[in-house]
Coordinates of N, CA and C in Angstrom, one line a residue:
Chain A
R1 N 13.1 29.3 -11.6 CA 14.2 28.4 -11.3 C 13.6 27.1 -10.6
K2 N 14.0 25.9 -11.0 CA 13.5 24.7 -10.5 C 14.0 24.6 -9.0
E3 N 13.2 23.9 -8.2 CA 13.5 23.8 -6.8 C 14.8 23.0 -6.5
V4 N 15.0 22.0 -7.3 CA 16.3 21.2 -7.2 C 16.9 21.0 -8.6
E5 N 18.1 21.4 -8.7 CA 18.9 21.2 -10.0 C 20.1 20.3 -9.7
Q6 N 20.4 19.5 -10.7 CA 21.6 18.7 -10.7 C 22.4 18.8 -11.9
D7 N 23.7 18.3 -11.8 CA 24.5 18.2 -13.0 C 23.7 17.5 -14.1
P8 N 23.7 17.9 -15.3 CA 22.9 17.3 -16.3 C 23.4 15.9 -16.7
G9 N 24.7 15.6 -16.7 CA 25.2 14.3 -17.1 C 24.9 14.0 -18.5
P10 N 25.2 12.8 -19.0 CA 25.7 11.7 -18.2 C 27.2 11.8 -17.9
F11 N 27.6 11.1 -16.9 CA 29.0 11.0 -16.5 C 29.5 9.6 -17.0
N12 N 30.5 9.6 -17.8 CA 31.1 8.3 -18.2 C 32.5 8.3 -17.7
V13 N 32.8 7.4 -16.7 CA 34.1 7.4 -16.1 C 34.6 5.9 -16.1
P14 N 35.9 5.8 -16.1 CA 36.5 4.4 -16.0 C 36.4 3.9 -14.6
E15 N 36.5 2.6 -14.5 CA 36.6 2.0 -13.2 C 37.7 2.5 -12.4
G16 N 37.5 2.7 -11.1 CA 38.5 3.2 -10.2 C 38.6 4.8 -10.1
A17 N 37.8 5.4 -11.0 CA 37.8 6.9 -11.0 C 37.0 7.4 -9.8
T18 N 37.3 8.7 -9.5 CA 36.5 9.4 -8.5 C 35.6 10.4 -9.2
V19 N 34.3 10.4 -8.8 CA 33.4 11.2 -9.5 C 32.6 12.0 -8.5
A20 N 32.2 13.2 -8.8 CA 31.5 14.1 -7.9 C 30.2 14.6 -8.6
F21 N 29.1 14.5 -7.9 CA 27.8 15.1 -8.4 C 27.5 16.3 -7.5
N22 N 26.9 17.3 -8.2 CA 26.5 18.5 -7.5 C 25.0 18.7 -7.6
C23 N 24.5 19.3 -6.6 CA 23.0 19.6 -6.5 C 22.8 20.9 -5.9
T24 N 21.9 21.7 -6.4 CA 21.6 23.0 -5.7 C 20.1 23.0 -5.5
Y25 N 19.7 23.7 -4.5 CA 18.3 23.8 -4.2 C 17.9 25.3 -3.9
S26 N 16.6 25.6 -4.1 CA 16.3 27.0 -4.0 C 15.5 27.4 -2.7
N27 N 15.0 26.4 -2.1 CA 14.2 26.6 -0.9 C 15.1 26.6 0.4
S28 N 15.4 27.7 0.9 CA 16.3 27.8 2.1 C 15.7 27.1 3.3
A29 N 14.4 26.9 3.3 CA 13.7 26.3 4.5 C 13.8 24.8 4.4
S30 N 14.3 24.2 3.4 CA 14.4 22.8 3.3 C 15.2 22.2 4.4
Q31 N 14.7 21.1 4.9 CA 15.3 20.6 6.2 C 16.1 19.4 6.1
S32 N 15.7 18.5 5.3 CA 16.5 17.2 5.2 C 16.8 16.9 3.8
F33 N 18.0 16.2 3.6 CA 18.5 16.0 2.3 C 19.0 14.6 2.2
F34 N 18.8 14.1 0.9 CA 19.2 12.7 0.7 C 19.8 12.5 -0.7
W35 N 20.5 11.5 -0.9 CA 20.9 11.0 -2.2 C 20.2 9.6 -2.4
Y36 N 19.5 9.5 -3.5 CA 18.9 8.2 -3.9 C 19.6 7.7 -5.1
R37 N 19.6 6.4 -5.3 CA 20.2 5.8 -6.5 C 19.0 5.1 -7.2
Q38 N 19.0 5.2 -8.5 CA 17.9 4.5 -9.3 C 18.6 3.8 -10.4
D39 N 18.4 2.5 -10.4 CA 18.9 1.7 -11.5 C 17.8 1.7 -12.6
C40 N 18.3 1.4 -13.9 CA 17.4 1.5 -15.0 C 16.1 0.7 -14.8
R41 N 15.0 1.4 -15.0 CA 13.7 0.7 -14.9 C 13.4 0.1 -13.5
K42 N 14.0 0.6 -12.5 CA 13.8 0.2 -11.1 C 13.4 1.4 -10.3
E43 N 13.0 1.1 -9.0 CA 12.6 2.2 -8.1 C 13.8 2.8 -7.5
P44 N 13.6 4.1 -7.1 CA 14.7 4.7 -6.4 C 15.0 4.1 -5.0
K45 N 16.3 4.0 -4.7 CA 16.6 3.4 -3.4 C 17.5 4.4 -2.6
L46 N 17.2 4.5 -1.3 CA 18.0 5.5 -0.5 C 19.5 5.1 -0.5
L47 N 20.3 6.0 -0.8 CA 21.8 5.8 -0.8 C 22.3 6.3 0.6
M48 N 22.0 7.5 0.9 CA 22.4 8.1 2.1 C 21.7 9.4 2.4
S49 N 21.6 9.7 3.7 CA 21.1 11.0 4.1 C 22.3 11.9 4.1
V50 N 22.1 13.2 4.1 CA 23.1 14.2 4.0 C 23.0 15.1 5.2
Y51 N 24.1 15.2 5.9 CA 24.1 16.0 7.1 C 25.1 17.2 7.0
S52 N 24.8 18.3 7.7 CA 25.6 19.5 7.6 C 27.1 19.2 7.9
S53 N 27.4 18.3 8.8 CA 28.7 18.0 9.1 C 29.4 17.1 8.1
G54 N 28.7 16.7 7.1 CA 29.2 15.8 6.1 C 29.2 14.4 6.6
N55 N 29.0 13.4 5.8 CA 29.0 12.1 6.2 C 29.5 11.1 5.1
E56 N 30.0 10.0 5.6 CA 30.7 9.1 4.7 C 30.2 7.7 5.0
D57 N 30.0 7.0 3.9 CA 29.6 5.6 4.0 C 30.5 4.8 3.0
G58 N 31.5 4.2 3.4 CA 32.4 3.5 2.6 C 33.0 4.4 1.5
R59 N 32.8 4.1 0.3 CA 33.4 4.9 -0.8 C 32.6 6.2 -1.1
F60 N 31.5 6.4 -0.4 CA 30.6 7.5 -0.7 C 30.7 8.6 0.4
T61 N 30.8 9.8 -0.1 CA 30.8 10.9 0.9 C 29.8 12.0 0.4
A62 N 29.0 12.4 1.4 CA 28.0 13.5 1.1 C 28.3 14.7 1.9
Q63 N 28.1 15.9 1.2 CA 28.3 17.1 1.9 C 27.1 18.0 1.7
L64 N 26.8 18.9 2.7 CA 25.8 19.8 2.6 C 26.3 21.2 3.0
N65 N 26.0 22.2 2.2 CA 26.4 23.6 2.5 C 25.1 24.4 2.5
R66 N 24.6 24.6 3.7 CA 23.3 25.3 3.8 C 23.4 26.8 3.3
A67 N 24.5 27.4 3.6 CA 24.7 28.8 3.2 C 24.6 29.0 1.7
S68 N 25.2 28.0 1.0 CA 25.2 28.1 -0.5 C 24.1 27.3 -1.1
Q69 N 23.3 26.6 -0.3 CA 22.2 25.7 -0.7 C 22.7 24.7 -1.8
Y70 N 23.7 24.0 -1.3 CA 24.4 23.1 -2.2 C 24.7 21.8 -1.5
I71 N 24.5 20.7 -2.3 CA 24.7 19.3 -1.8 C 25.6 18.6 -2.8
S72 N 26.5 17.8 -2.3 CA 27.4 17.0 -3.2 C 27.5 15.6 -2.8
L73 N 27.8 14.8 -3.8 CA 28.1 13.3 -3.5 C 29.3 13.0 -4.2
L74 N 30.3 12.4 -3.5 CA 31.5 12.0 -4.0 C 31.6 10.4 -4.0
I75 N 32.0 9.9 -5.1 CA 32.1 8.4 -5.2 C 33.6 8.1 -5.5
R76 N 34.3 7.4 -4.6 CA 35.7 7.1 -4.8 C 35.8 5.7 -5.4
D77 N 36.9 5.4 -6.1 CA 37.1 4.0 -6.6 C 35.9 3.4 -7.3
S78 N 35.4 4.1 -8.3 CA 34.1 3.7 -8.9 C 34.1 2.2 -9.4
K79 N 33.0 1.6 -9.2 CA 32.8 0.2 -9.6 C 31.8 0.1 -10.7
L80 N 31.8 -0.9 -11.5 CA 30.9 -1.1 -12.6 C 29.4 -1.0 -12.0
S81 N 29.3 -1.6 -10.8 CA 28.0 -1.6 -10.1 C 27.5 -0.3 -9.7
D82 N 28.3 0.7 -9.7 CA 27.8 2.1 -9.4 C 27.1 2.7 -10.5
S83 N 27.1 2.1 -11.7 CA 26.3 2.7 -12.8 C 24.9 2.8 -12.5
A84 N 24.3 4.0 -12.5 CA 22.9 4.2 -12.1 C 22.7 5.7 -12.3
T85 N 21.4 6.1 -12.0 CA 21.1 7.5 -11.9 C 21.0 7.9 -10.5
Y86 N 21.7 9.0 -10.2 CA 21.7 9.5 -8.8 C 20.8 10.7 -8.6
L87 N 19.9 10.6 -7.7 CA 18.9 11.6 -7.5 C 19.1 12.4 -6.2
C88 N 19.1 13.7 -6.3 CA 19.2 14.5 -5.1 C 17.8 14.8 -4.6
V89 N 17.6 14.7 -3.3 CA 16.2 14.8 -2.8 C 16.3 15.6 -1.6
L90 N 15.3 16.5 -1.5 CA 15.2 17.3 -0.2 C 13.8 17.2 0.3
Y91 N 13.7 17.4 1.6 CA 12.4 17.3 2.3 C 12.1 18.6 3.0
N92 N 10.9 19.1 2.7 CA 10.5 20.4 3.3 C 9.5 20.0 4.4
Y93 N 9.9 20.3 5.6 CA 9.0 19.9 6.8 C 7.6 20.2 6.6
G94 N 6.7 19.3 6.8 CA 5.3 19.5 6.7 C 4.8 19.5 5.3
Q95 N 5.7 19.3 4.3 CA 5.3 19.3 2.9 C 5.6 18.0 2.3
N96 N 6.6 17.9 1.5 CA 6.8 16.7 0.8 C 8.3 16.6 0.4
F97 N 8.6 15.4 -0.2 CA 9.9 15.2 -0.8 C 10.0 15.8 -2.2
V98 N 11.1 16.5 -2.5 CA 11.3 17.0 -3.9 C 12.5 16.4 -4.5
F99 N 12.3 15.8 -5.6 CA 13.4 15.1 -6.3 C 14.0 16.0 -7.4
G100 N 15.3 15.9 -7.5 CA 16.0 16.5 -8.7 C 15.8 15.6 -9.9
P101 N 16.2 16.1 -11.1 CA 16.0 15.3 -12.3 C 17.0 14.1 -12.4
G102 N 18.0 14.1 -11.6 CA 18.9 12.9 -11.6 C 20.1 13.2 -12.5
T103 N 21.2 12.5 -12.2 CA 22.4 12.5 -13.0 C 22.8 11.1 -13.2
R104 N 22.9 10.8 -14.5 CA 23.3 9.4 -14.9 C 24.8 9.1 -14.9
L105 N 25.2 8.0 -14.2 CA 26.6 7.7 -14.2 C 26.8 6.3 -14.9
S106 N 27.7 6.3 -15.8 CA 28.1 5.0 -16.4 C 29.6 4.8 -16.0
V107 N 29.9 3.7 -15.4 CA 31.3 3.3 -15.1 C 31.7 2.3 -16.1
L108 N 32.8 2.6 -16.8 CA 33.2 1.8 -17.9 C 34.4 0.9 -17.5
P109 N 34.4 -0.3 -18.1 CA 35.5 -1.2 -17.7 C 36.8 -0.8 -18.4
Chain B
E1 N 15.1 -5.9 0.1 CA 13.8 -5.5 -0.3 C 13.2 -4.6 0.7
T2 N 12.4 -3.6 0.3 CA 11.8 -2.6 1.2 C 10.5 -3.1 1.9
G3 N 9.9 -4.1 1.3 CA 8.6 -4.5 1.9 C 7.4 -3.7 1.3
V4 N 7.7 -2.7 0.4 CA 6.6 -2.0 -0.2 C 6.3 -2.7 -1.5
T5 N 5.0 -3.0 -1.7 CA 4.6 -3.7 -2.9 C 3.6 -2.8 -3.6
Q6 N 3.6 -3.0 -5.0 CA 2.6 -2.3 -5.8 C 2.0 -3.3 -6.8
S7 N 0.8 -3.0 -7.2 CA 0.2 -3.7 -8.3 C -0.7 -2.9 -9.1
P8 N -0.9 -3.2 -10.4 CA -0.1 -4.2 -11.1 C 1.3 -3.7 -11.4
T9 N 2.1 -4.6 -12.1 CA 3.4 -4.2 -12.4 C 3.4 -3.3 -13.7
H10 N 2.6 -3.8 -14.6 CA 2.4 -3.0 -15.9 C 1.0 -2.9 -16.2
L11 N 0.6 -1.9 -17.0 CA -0.8 -1.7 -17.3 C -0.8 -0.9 -18.6
I12 N -1.7 -1.3 -19.5 CA -1.9 -0.5 -20.7 C -3.4 -0.1 -20.8
K13 N -3.6 1.2 -20.9 CA -5.0 1.7 -21.0 C -5.1 2.6 -22.2
T14 N -6.3 2.9 -22.6 CA -6.6 3.8 -23.7 C -7.0 5.2 -23.1
R15 N -6.8 6.2 -23.9 CA -7.1 7.5 -23.5 C -8.6 7.6 -23.1
G16 N -8.9 8.3 -22.0 CA -10.2 8.5 -21.6 C -10.6 7.5 -20.5
Q17 N -9.9 6.4 -20.4 CA -10.2 5.4 -19.4 C -9.8 5.8 -18.0
Q18 N -10.2 5.0 -17.1 CA -9.8 5.2 -15.7 C -8.9 4.1 -15.2
V19 N -8.1 4.4 -14.2 CA -7.2 3.3 -13.7 C -7.0 3.5 -12.2
T20 N -6.9 2.3 -11.6 CA -6.6 2.3 -10.1 C -5.3 1.5 -9.9
L21 N -4.4 2.1 -9.2 CA -3.1 1.5 -8.8 C -3.1 1.3 -7.3
R22 N -2.4 0.2 -6.9 CA -2.4 -0.1 -5.5 C -1.1 -0.2 -4.9
C23 N -1.0 0.1 -3.6 CA 0.3 0.1 -2.9 C 0.1 -0.4 -1.5
S24 N 0.9 -1.3 -1.0 CA 1.0 -1.8 0.4 C 2.2 -1.3 1.0
S25 N 2.1 -0.5 2.1 CA 3.2 0.1 2.7 C 4.0 -0.9 3.5
Q26 N 5.2 -0.5 3.9 CA 6.1 -1.3 4.7 C 5.5 -1.4 6.1
S27 N 5.7 -2.5 6.7 CA 5.2 -2.7 8.1 C 5.7 -1.7 9.0
G28 N 4.8 -1.1 9.8 CA 5.2 0.0 10.7 C 5.2 1.4 10.2
H29 N 4.9 1.5 8.9 CA 4.8 2.8 8.2 C 3.4 3.3 8.1
N30 N 3.1 4.5 8.4 CA 1.7 5.0 8.4 C 1.5 6.1 7.3
T31 N 2.5 6.3 6.5 CA 2.4 7.4 5.5 C 2.7 6.8 4.1
V32 N 1.9 7.1 3.1 CA 2.2 6.7 1.8 C 2.2 7.9 0.9
S33 N 3.2 8.0 0.0 CA 3.3 9.1 -0.9 C 3.3 8.5 -2.3
W34 N 2.7 9.2 -3.3 CA 2.6 8.7 -4.7 C 3.4 9.7 -5.5
Y35 N 4.1 9.1 -6.5 CA 4.9 9.9 -7.4 C 4.7 9.5 -8.8
Q36 N 4.8 10.4 -9.8 CA 4.8 10.1 -11.2 C 6.2 10.3 -11.7
Q37 N 6.8 9.4 -12.4 CA 8.1 9.5 -13.0 C 8.0 9.3 -14.5
A38 N 8.1 10.4 -15.3 CA 8.2 10.3 -16.7 C 9.6 9.8 -17.1
L39 N 9.7 9.3 -18.3 CA 11.0 8.8 -18.8 C 12.1 9.9 -18.8
G40 N 13.2 9.6 -18.1 CA 14.3 10.6 -18.1 C 14.2 11.7 -17.1
Q41 N 13.2 11.6 -16.3 CA 13.0 12.7 -15.3 C 13.0 12.1 -13.9
G42 N 13.1 13.0 -12.9 CA 13.0 12.5 -11.5 C 11.5 12.4 -11.1
P43 N 11.2 11.6 -10.1 CA 9.8 11.5 -9.6 C 9.2 12.8 -9.2
Q44 N 8.0 13.0 -9.6 CA 7.2 14.2 -9.3 C 6.1 13.8 -8.2
F45 N 6.1 14.6 -7.2 CA 5.2 14.3 -6.1 C 3.7 14.5 -6.5
I46 N 2.9 13.5 -6.3 CA 1.4 13.7 -6.6 C 0.7 14.1 -5.4
F47 N 0.7 13.2 -4.4 CA 0.1 13.5 -3.1 C 0.6 12.5 -2.0
Q48 N 0.2 12.8 -0.8 CA 0.6 12.0 0.3 C -0.6 11.7 1.2
Y49 N -0.6 10.5 1.7 CA -1.7 10.1 2.7 C -1.1 9.7 4.0
Y50 N -1.8 10.3 5.0 CA -1.4 10.0 6.4 C -2.6 9.8 7.2
R51 N -2.7 8.7 7.9 CA -3.9 8.3 8.7 C -5.2 8.5 7.8
E52 N -5.2 8.0 6.7 CA -6.4 8.0 5.8 C -6.8 9.3 5.2
E53 N -6.0 10.4 5.4 CA -6.4 11.7 4.9 C -5.2 12.2 4.0
E54 N -5.6 12.9 2.9 CA -4.6 13.6 2.1 C -3.8 14.6 2.9
N55 N -2.5 14.5 2.8 CA -1.7 15.4 3.7 C -0.6 16.1 2.8
G56 N -1.1 16.7 1.8 CA -0.2 17.4 0.9 C -0.4 16.9 -0.5
R57 N -0.3 17.8 -1.5 CA -0.6 17.5 -2.9 C 0.4 18.3 -3.7
G58 N 0.8 17.7 -4.8 CA 1.7 18.4 -5.8 C 0.8 19.0 -6.8
N59 N 1.5 19.4 -7.9 CA 0.8 20.1 -9.0 C 0.1 19.2 -10.0
F60 N -0.8 18.4 -9.5 CA -1.6 17.5 -10.4 C -3.1 17.8 -10.3
P61 N -3.8 17.6 -11.5 CA -5.2 18.0 -11.5 C -6.0 17.1 -10.7
P62 N -7.3 17.5 -10.4 CA -8.2 16.7 -9.5 C -8.5 15.3 -10.1
R63 N -8.3 15.1 -11.4 CA -8.6 13.7 -11.9 C -7.6 12.7 -11.3
F64 N -6.5 13.1 -10.6 CA -5.7 12.3 -9.8 C -6.2 12.3 -8.4
S65 N -6.7 11.1 -7.9 CA -7.2 11.1 -6.5 C -6.7 9.8 -5.9
G66 N -6.9 9.8 -4.6 CA -6.3 8.6 -3.8 C -7.1 8.3 -2.6
L67 N -6.7 7.2 -2.0 CA -7.3 6.7 -0.8 C -6.2 6.1 0.1
Q68 N -6.4 6.1 1.4 CA -5.6 5.3 2.2 C -6.5 4.5 3.2
F69 N -6.2 3.3 3.4 CA -7.1 2.4 4.2 C -6.5 2.2 5.6
P70 N -7.4 1.7 6.5 CA -6.9 1.6 7.9 C -5.6 0.8 8.1
N71 N -5.3 -0.1 7.1 CA -4.1 -0.9 7.3 C -2.9 -0.1 6.6
Y72 N -3.2 1.1 6.2 CA -2.2 2.1 5.6 C -1.9 1.8 4.1
S73 N -2.5 0.7 3.6 CA -2.3 0.6 2.1 C -3.0 1.7 1.4
S74 N -2.8 1.9 0.1 CA -3.3 3.1 -0.6 C -3.6 2.7 -2.0
E75 N -4.5 3.6 -2.6 CA -4.8 3.5 -4.0 C -4.6 4.9 -4.6
L76 N -4.2 4.8 -5.9 CA -4.1 6.0 -6.7 C -5.1 5.8 -7.9
N77 N -6.0 6.7 -8.0 CA -7.0 6.6 -9.1 C -6.7 7.8 -10.1
V78 N -6.7 7.5 -11.4 CA -6.6 8.5 -12.4 C -7.8 8.4 -13.3
N79 N -8.5 9.4 -13.5 CA -9.7 9.4 -14.4 C -9.3 10.1 -15.7
A80 N -10.1 9.8 -16.7 CA -10.0 10.5 -18.0 C -8.5 10.5 -18.5
L81 N -7.9 9.3 -18.6 CA -6.5 9.2 -18.9 C -6.1 10.0 -20.1
E82 N -4.9 10.6 -20.1 CA -4.4 11.3 -21.2 C -3.0 10.6 -21.6
L83 N -2.6 10.9 -22.8 CA -1.4 10.2 -23.3 C -0.2 10.6 -22.4
D84 N -0.2 11.8 -21.9 CA 0.9 12.3 -21.0 C 0.9 11.6 -19.7
D85 N -0.1 10.9 -19.3 CA -0.1 10.1 -18.1 C 0.7 8.9 -18.1
S86 N 1.2 8.5 -19.3 CA 2.1 7.4 -19.4 C 3.4 7.7 -18.6
A87 N 3.7 6.8 -17.7 CA 4.8 7.0 -16.8 C 4.9 5.8 -15.8
L88 N 6.0 5.9 -15.0 CA 6.1 5.0 -13.9 C 5.5 5.6 -12.7
Y89 N 4.6 4.9 -12.0 CA 4.0 5.4 -10.8 C 4.5 4.7 -9.6
L90 N 5.1 5.5 -8.8 CA 5.8 5.0 -7.6 C 5.1 5.3 -6.3
C91 N 5.0 4.4 -5.4 CA 4.5 4.8 -4.1 C 5.7 4.6 -3.1
A92 N 5.7 5.4 -2.1 CA 6.8 5.3 -1.1 C 6.1 5.4 0.3
S93 N 6.6 4.5 1.2 CA 6.1 4.6 2.5 C 7.1 5.1 3.5
S94 N 6.6 5.8 4.5 CA 7.5 6.4 5.5 C 6.6 6.4 6.8
S95 N 7.2 6.9 7.9 CA 6.5 7.0 9.1 C 6.7 8.3 9.8
K96 N 5.6 9.1 9.8 CA 5.6 10.3 10.5 C 5.7 10.0 12.0
G97 N 6.4 10.9 12.7 CA 6.6 10.7 14.1 C 8.0 10.2 14.5
L98 N 8.6 9.6 13.5 CA 10.0 9.2 13.7 C 10.9 10.4 13.4
S99 N 12.1 10.4 13.9 CA 13.0 11.5 13.6 C 13.6 11.4 12.2
S100 N 13.5 10.2 11.6 CA 14.0 10.1 10.3 C 12.9 10.4 9.3
Y101 N 13.2 11.1 8.2 CA 12.2 11.3 7.2 C 12.4 10.4 6.0
E102 N 13.2 9.3 6.2 CA 13.5 8.4 5.1 C 12.2 7.8 4.6
Q103 N 12.2 7.6 3.3 CA 11.0 6.9 2.7 C 11.6 5.8 1.8
Y104 N 10.7 4.8 1.6 CA 11.1 3.6 0.9 C 10.1 3.3 -0.2
F105 N 10.6 3.1 -1.4 CA 9.8 3.0 -2.6 C 9.4 1.5 -2.9
G106 N 8.3 1.4 -3.5 CA 7.9 0.1 -4.1 C 8.5 0.1 -5.5
P107 N 8.3 -1.1 -6.2 CA 8.9 -1.3 -7.5 C 8.2 -0.5 -8.6
G108 N 7.0 0.1 -8.3 CA 6.4 0.9 -9.3 C 5.4 0.2 -10.2
T109 N 4.5 0.9 -10.8 CA 3.6 0.4 -11.8 C 3.8 1.2 -13.1
R110 N 4.2 0.5 -14.2 CA 4.4 1.2 -15.4 C 3.1 1.3 -16.2
L111 N 2.6 2.5 -16.4 CA 1.3 2.7 -17.1 C 1.6 3.3 -18.5
T112 N 1.0 2.7 -19.4 CA 1.1 3.1 -20.8 C -0.3 3.5 -21.3
V113 N -0.5 4.7 -21.7 CA -1.8 5.2 -22.2 C -1.7 5.3 -23.8
T114 N -2.5 4.6 -24.5 CA -2.5 4.7 -26.0 C -3.7 5.4 -26.5

């Protein structure tokens, strides 16, 4: 089993839609969790950290369920500019960052 | 912009050759990690350098090696290039000792091996 798995995608949604991405991880000792966004042929950029209590940043909401080893990202009122690949990332203390394969989102006019 | 820079932007090499990629970390960051990203996949961790020493390594062969300099900039060296080494190579800087484990990526070097 891969250490980080994500919805295979791609997701094609109309503007204004709400879309949710799911991510599961296998290492229960993983300590920190993040969502990164990567535009085509660009570097990944940090979108938001993910906390057990859940956190929100504008239209974006991230949730972490440690018991189920599951992370989610919800995007409300999708914009054309949200089109990108969304990468689930975890950090194992004393080790390294582990990236999921990414889920591609296309927001259509 | 993150302040992390990489050079060169693009590179074409032939199989068997050697390549050196460079990365300058963001000001205040003492840790550099290198990743390989093949087309359509997430970045794969190669290794990390902290205070000029390797501080963790992913599942890459010894022909992938690196250096970190006193100013925290870093190099990735790949010997005996293979066709499968064609990828986007990303470096990311972060700072151990801070409560945050966030890292920031440079724009990457796109390596093509023919």
